[in-house]
Coordinates of C-alpha atoms in Angstrom, one line a residue:
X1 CA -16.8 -52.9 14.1
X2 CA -20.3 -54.2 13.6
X3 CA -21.4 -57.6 10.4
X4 CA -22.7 -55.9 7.7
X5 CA -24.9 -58.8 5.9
X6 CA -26.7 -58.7 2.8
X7 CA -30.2 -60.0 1.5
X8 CA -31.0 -59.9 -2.2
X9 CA -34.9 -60.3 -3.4
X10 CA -36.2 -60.2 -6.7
X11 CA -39.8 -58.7 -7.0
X12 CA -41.7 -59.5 -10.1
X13 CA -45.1 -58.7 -11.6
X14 CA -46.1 -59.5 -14.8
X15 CA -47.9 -55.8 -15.6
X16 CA -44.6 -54.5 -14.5
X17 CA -43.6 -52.4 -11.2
X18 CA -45.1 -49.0 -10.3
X19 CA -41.9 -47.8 -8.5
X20 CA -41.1 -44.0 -7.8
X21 CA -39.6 -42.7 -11.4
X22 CA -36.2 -41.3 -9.7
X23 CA -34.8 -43.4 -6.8
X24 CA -36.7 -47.2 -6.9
X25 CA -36.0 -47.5 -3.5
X26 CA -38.3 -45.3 -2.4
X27 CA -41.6 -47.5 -3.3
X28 CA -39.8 -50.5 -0.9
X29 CA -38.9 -48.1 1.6
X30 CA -42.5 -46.7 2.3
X31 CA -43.9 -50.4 1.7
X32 CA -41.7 -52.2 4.1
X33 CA -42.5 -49.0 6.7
X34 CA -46.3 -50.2 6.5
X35 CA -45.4 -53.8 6.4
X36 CA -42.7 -53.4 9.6
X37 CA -46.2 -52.2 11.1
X38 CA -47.9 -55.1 10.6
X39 CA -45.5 -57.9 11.3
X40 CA -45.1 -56.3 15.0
X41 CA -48.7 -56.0 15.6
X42 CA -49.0 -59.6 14.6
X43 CA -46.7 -60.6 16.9
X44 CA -47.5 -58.2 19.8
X45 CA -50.9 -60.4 19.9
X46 CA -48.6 -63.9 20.5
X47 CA -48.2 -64.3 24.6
X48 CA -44.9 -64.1 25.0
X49 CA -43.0 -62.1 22.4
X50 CA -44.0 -58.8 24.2
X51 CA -40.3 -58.6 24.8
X52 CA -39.6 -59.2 21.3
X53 CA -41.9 -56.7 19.7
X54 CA -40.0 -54.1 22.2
X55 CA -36.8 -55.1 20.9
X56 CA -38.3 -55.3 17.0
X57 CA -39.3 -51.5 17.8
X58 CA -36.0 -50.4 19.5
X59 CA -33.6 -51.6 16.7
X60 CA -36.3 -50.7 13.6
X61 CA -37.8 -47.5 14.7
X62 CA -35.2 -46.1 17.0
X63 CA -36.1 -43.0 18.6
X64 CA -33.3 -40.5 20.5
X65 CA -33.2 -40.1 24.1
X66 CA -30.5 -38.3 26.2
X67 CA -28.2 -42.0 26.1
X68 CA -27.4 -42.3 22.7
X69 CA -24.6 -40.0 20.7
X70 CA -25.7 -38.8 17.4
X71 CA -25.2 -35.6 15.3
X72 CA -29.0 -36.0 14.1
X73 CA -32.0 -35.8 15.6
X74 CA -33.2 -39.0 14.1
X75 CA -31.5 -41.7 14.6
X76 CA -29.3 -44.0 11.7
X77 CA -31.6 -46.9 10.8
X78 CA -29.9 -50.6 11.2
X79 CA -30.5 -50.8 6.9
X80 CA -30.0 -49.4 4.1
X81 CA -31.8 -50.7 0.5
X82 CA -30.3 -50.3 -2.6
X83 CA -31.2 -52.1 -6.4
X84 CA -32.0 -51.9 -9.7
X85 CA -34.8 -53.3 -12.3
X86 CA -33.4 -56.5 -13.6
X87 CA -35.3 -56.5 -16.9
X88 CA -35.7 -53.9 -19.4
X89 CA -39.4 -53.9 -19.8
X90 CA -39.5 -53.0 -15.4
X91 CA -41.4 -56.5 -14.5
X92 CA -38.6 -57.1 -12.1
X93 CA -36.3 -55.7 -9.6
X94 CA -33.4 -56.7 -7.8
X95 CA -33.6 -55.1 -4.0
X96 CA -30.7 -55.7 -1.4
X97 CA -31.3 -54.5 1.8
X98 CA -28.0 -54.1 3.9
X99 CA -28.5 -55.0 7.9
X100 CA -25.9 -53.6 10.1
X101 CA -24.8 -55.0 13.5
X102 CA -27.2 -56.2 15.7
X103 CA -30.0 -56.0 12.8
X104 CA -28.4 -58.5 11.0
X105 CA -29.4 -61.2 14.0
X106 CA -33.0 -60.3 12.7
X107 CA -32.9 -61.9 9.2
X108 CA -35.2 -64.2 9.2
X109 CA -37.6 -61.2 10.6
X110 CA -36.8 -59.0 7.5
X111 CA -37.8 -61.8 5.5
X112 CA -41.2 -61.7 7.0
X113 CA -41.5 -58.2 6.8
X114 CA -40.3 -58.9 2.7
X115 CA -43.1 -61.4 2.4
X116 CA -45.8 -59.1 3.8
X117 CA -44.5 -56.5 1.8
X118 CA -45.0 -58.5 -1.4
X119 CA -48.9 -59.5 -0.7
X120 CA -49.6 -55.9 0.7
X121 CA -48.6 -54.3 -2.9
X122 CA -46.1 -51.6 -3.7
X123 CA -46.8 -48.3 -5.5
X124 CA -50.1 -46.0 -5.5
X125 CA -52.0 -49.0 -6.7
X126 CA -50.7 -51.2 -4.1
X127 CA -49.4 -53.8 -6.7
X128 CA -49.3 -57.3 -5.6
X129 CA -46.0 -58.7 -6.6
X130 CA -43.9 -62.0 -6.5
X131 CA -41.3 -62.3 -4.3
X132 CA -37.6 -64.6 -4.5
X133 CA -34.9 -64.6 -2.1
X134 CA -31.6 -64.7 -4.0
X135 CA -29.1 -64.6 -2.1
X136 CA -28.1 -63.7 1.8
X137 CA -24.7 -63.6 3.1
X138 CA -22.4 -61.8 5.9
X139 CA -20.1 -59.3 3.6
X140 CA -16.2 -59.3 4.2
X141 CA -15.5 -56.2 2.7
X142 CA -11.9 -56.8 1.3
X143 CA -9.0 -54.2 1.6
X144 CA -8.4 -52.4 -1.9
X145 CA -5.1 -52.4 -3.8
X146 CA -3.4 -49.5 -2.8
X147 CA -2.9 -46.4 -5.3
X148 CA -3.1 -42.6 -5.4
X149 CA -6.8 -42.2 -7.6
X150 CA -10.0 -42.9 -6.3
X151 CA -13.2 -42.8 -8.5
X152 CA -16.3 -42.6 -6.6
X153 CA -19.4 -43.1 -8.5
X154 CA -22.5 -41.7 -7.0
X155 CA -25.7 -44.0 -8.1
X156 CA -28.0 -41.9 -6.4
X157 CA -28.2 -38.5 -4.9
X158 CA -26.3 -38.0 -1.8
X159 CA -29.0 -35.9 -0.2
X160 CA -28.0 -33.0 1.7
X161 CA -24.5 -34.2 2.5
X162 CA -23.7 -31.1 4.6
X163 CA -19.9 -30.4 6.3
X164 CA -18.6 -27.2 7.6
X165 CA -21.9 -25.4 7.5
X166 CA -22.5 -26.3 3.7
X167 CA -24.5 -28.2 1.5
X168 CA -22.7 -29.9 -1.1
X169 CA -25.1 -30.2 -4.3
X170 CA -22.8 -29.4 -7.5
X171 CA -19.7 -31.6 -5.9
X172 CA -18.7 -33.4 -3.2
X173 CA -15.1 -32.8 -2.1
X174 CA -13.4 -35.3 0.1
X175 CA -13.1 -33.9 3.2
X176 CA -16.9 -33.5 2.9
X177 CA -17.3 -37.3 2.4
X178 CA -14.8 -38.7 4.7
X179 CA -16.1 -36.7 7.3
X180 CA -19.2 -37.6 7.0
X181 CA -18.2 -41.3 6.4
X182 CA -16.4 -41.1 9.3
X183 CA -19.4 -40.0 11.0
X184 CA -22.1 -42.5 9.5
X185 CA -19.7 -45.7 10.7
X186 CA -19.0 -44.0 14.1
X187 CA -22.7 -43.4 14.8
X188 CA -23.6 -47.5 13.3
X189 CA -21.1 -48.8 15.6
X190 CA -22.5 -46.9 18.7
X191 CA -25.8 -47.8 17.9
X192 CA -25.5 -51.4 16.6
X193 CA -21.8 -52.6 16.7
X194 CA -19.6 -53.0 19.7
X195 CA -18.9 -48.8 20.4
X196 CA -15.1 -49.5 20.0
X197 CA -14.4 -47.5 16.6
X198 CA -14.4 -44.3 18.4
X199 CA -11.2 -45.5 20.4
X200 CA -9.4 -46.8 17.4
X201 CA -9.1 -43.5 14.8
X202 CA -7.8 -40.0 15.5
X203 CA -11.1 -38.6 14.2
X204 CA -9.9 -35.0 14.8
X205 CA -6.2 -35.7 13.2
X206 CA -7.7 -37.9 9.9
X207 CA -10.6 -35.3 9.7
X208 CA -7.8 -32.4 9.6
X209 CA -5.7 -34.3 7.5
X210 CA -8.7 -35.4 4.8
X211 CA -8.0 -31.4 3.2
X212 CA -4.8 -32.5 1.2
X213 CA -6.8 -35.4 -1.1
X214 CA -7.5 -33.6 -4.5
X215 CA -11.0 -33.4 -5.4
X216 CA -12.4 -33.2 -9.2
X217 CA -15.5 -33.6 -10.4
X218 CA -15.7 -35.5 -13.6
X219 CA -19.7 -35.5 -14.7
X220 CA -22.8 -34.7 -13.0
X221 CA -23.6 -32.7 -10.8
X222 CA -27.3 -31.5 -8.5
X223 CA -30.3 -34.1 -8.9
X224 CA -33.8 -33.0 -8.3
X225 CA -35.6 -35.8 -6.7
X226 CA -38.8 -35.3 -4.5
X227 CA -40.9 -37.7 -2.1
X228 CA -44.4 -37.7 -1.1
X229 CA -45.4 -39.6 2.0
X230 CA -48.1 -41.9 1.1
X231 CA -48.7 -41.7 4.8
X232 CA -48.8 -38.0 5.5
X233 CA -49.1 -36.5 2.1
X234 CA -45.9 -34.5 2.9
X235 CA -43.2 -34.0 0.5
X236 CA -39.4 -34.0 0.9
X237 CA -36.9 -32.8 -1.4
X238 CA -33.9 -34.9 -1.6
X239 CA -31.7 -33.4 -4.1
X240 CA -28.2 -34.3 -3.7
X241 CA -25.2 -35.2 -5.9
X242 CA -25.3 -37.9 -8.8
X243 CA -22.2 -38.4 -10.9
X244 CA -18.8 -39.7 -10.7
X245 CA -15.7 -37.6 -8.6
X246 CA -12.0 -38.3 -9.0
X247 CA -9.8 -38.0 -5.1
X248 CA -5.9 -38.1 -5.6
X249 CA -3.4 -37.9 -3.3
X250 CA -2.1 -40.6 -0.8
X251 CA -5.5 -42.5 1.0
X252 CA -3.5 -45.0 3.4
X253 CA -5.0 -43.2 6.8
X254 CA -8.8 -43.4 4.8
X255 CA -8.5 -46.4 3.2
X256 CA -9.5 -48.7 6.1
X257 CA -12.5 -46.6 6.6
X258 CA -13.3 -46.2 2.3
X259 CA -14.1 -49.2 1.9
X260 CA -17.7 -49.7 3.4
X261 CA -18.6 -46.2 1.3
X262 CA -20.6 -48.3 -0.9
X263 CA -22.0 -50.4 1.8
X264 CA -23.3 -47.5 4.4
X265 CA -24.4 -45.3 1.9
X266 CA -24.1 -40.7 3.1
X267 CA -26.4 -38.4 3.7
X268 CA -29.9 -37.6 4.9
X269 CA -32.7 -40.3 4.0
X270 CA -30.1 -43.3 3.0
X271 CA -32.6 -46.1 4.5
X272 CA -34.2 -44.8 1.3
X273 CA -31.6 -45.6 -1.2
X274 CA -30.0 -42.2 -1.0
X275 CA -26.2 -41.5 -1.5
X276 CA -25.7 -44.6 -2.6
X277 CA -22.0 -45.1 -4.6
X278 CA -19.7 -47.2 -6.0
X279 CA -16.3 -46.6 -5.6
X280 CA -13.0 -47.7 -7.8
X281 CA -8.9 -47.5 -7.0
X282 CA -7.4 -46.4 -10.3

């Protein structure tokens, strides 16, 4: 399995935070991309961290070759940020950013790249904010108290979660999201974790057997987001599923493998704060 270790920040300004209206996320996302940048250019010019700012660009900007097993042509990023404004007026926001495996070595780097981040501005207007580390910590992610009703809470929209040649937009049934679960913490541990998982499940057999949970959708449904790359001036739609699902049946193969559902976040552009969810044993 690979650490999973958590870093909470609260940003701040006192003319409150120009973040992107749908998913927050976003605004740090793009930020910390320009910020990465300029932390490893920085060091690139020290004599002797060349082998560093190799290792900064393998783990942060991961590119595929012909080595490495993944279902995607990009590869899964060692992070995932979620959060939320912690006042109601928006002059602060809570952001945790989620390292994974190796990545979470590289603390005290993220920091760094958090600090830029701060004095480099967020948002169209490049916003100088304040910046407070609250909290940092490896997560031991507890096994749940067992029971037969599952409610899974979907914060943000689970982008193009996509299984057996569909798109799931309206719903998300659970063989759709365990496979893809299964997927996500197969292709984290390859890439950043010790490789083992893949020796320890019957992917094929829990995959198979995934059909017989009950799937119900309780409220929501599609969410139309979009996001413009302040960089390129493209735009990507990243509609996907927001609301809350109820699973029944009996989850004691999946329940090992649940758990770190909130933690991993599904589908396309979670580094972003997509399919981010809570979820609940009934």
């Amino acid at each position: 399995m690979f650490e999973i270790k958590q870093q909470i920040y609260e940003f701040s300004s006192p003319h409150g935070l120009d973040l992107h209206h749908d998913i927050p996320t976003i605004t740090f996302r793009g930020a910390f991309g320009y910020a990465l940048a300029q932390v490893i250019a920085r060091d690139a010019c020290v004599p002797g961290l060349e082998n560093q700012v190799a290792l900064y660009r393998r783990i942060f900007m991961p590119q595929k070759d012909e080595s490495q097993e993944s279902r995607n042509l990009d590869l899964a990023r060692p992070f995932v940020m979620h959060g939320f404004y912690s006042r109601p007026d928006r002059r602060s926001f809570l952001l945790q950013i989620l390292l994974f495996g190796c990545a979470a070595n590289y603390s005290a780097f993220f920091e760094r790249v958090v600090e830029v981040m701060s004095y480099m501005g967020l948002g169209k207007n490049n916003q100088v904010c304040h910046f407070e580390k609250v909290n940092e910590a490896s997560l031991e992610i507890a096994d749940p108290e067992p029971s037969e009703r599952l409610l899974v809470h979907f914060l943000a929209p689970c982008s193009r979660l996509k299984s057996q040649g569909q798109i799931w937009l309206e719903d998300i049934p659970f063989r759709a999201l365990f496979a893809r679960l299964l997927d996500r913490i197969l292709e984290l541990d390859n890439l950043y974790g010790t490789g083992d998982l893949k020796e320890k499940w019957d992917l094929h057999a829990l995959k198979q057997q995934s059909v017989e949970i009950l799937s119900t959708c309780l409220d929501g449904g599609v969410y139309a987001a979009n996001r413009t790359s302040g960089r390129t001036g493209q735009t990507m739609k990243l509609d996907g599923f927001v609301g809350e699902m109820l699973y029944e049946g009996d989850f004691s193969p999946y329940r090992e493998i649940i758990k770190y559902l909130p933690y991993v976040s599904l589908g396309r552009f979670s580094a972003f704060g997509c399919g981010w969810s809570r979820i609940k044993y009934i």
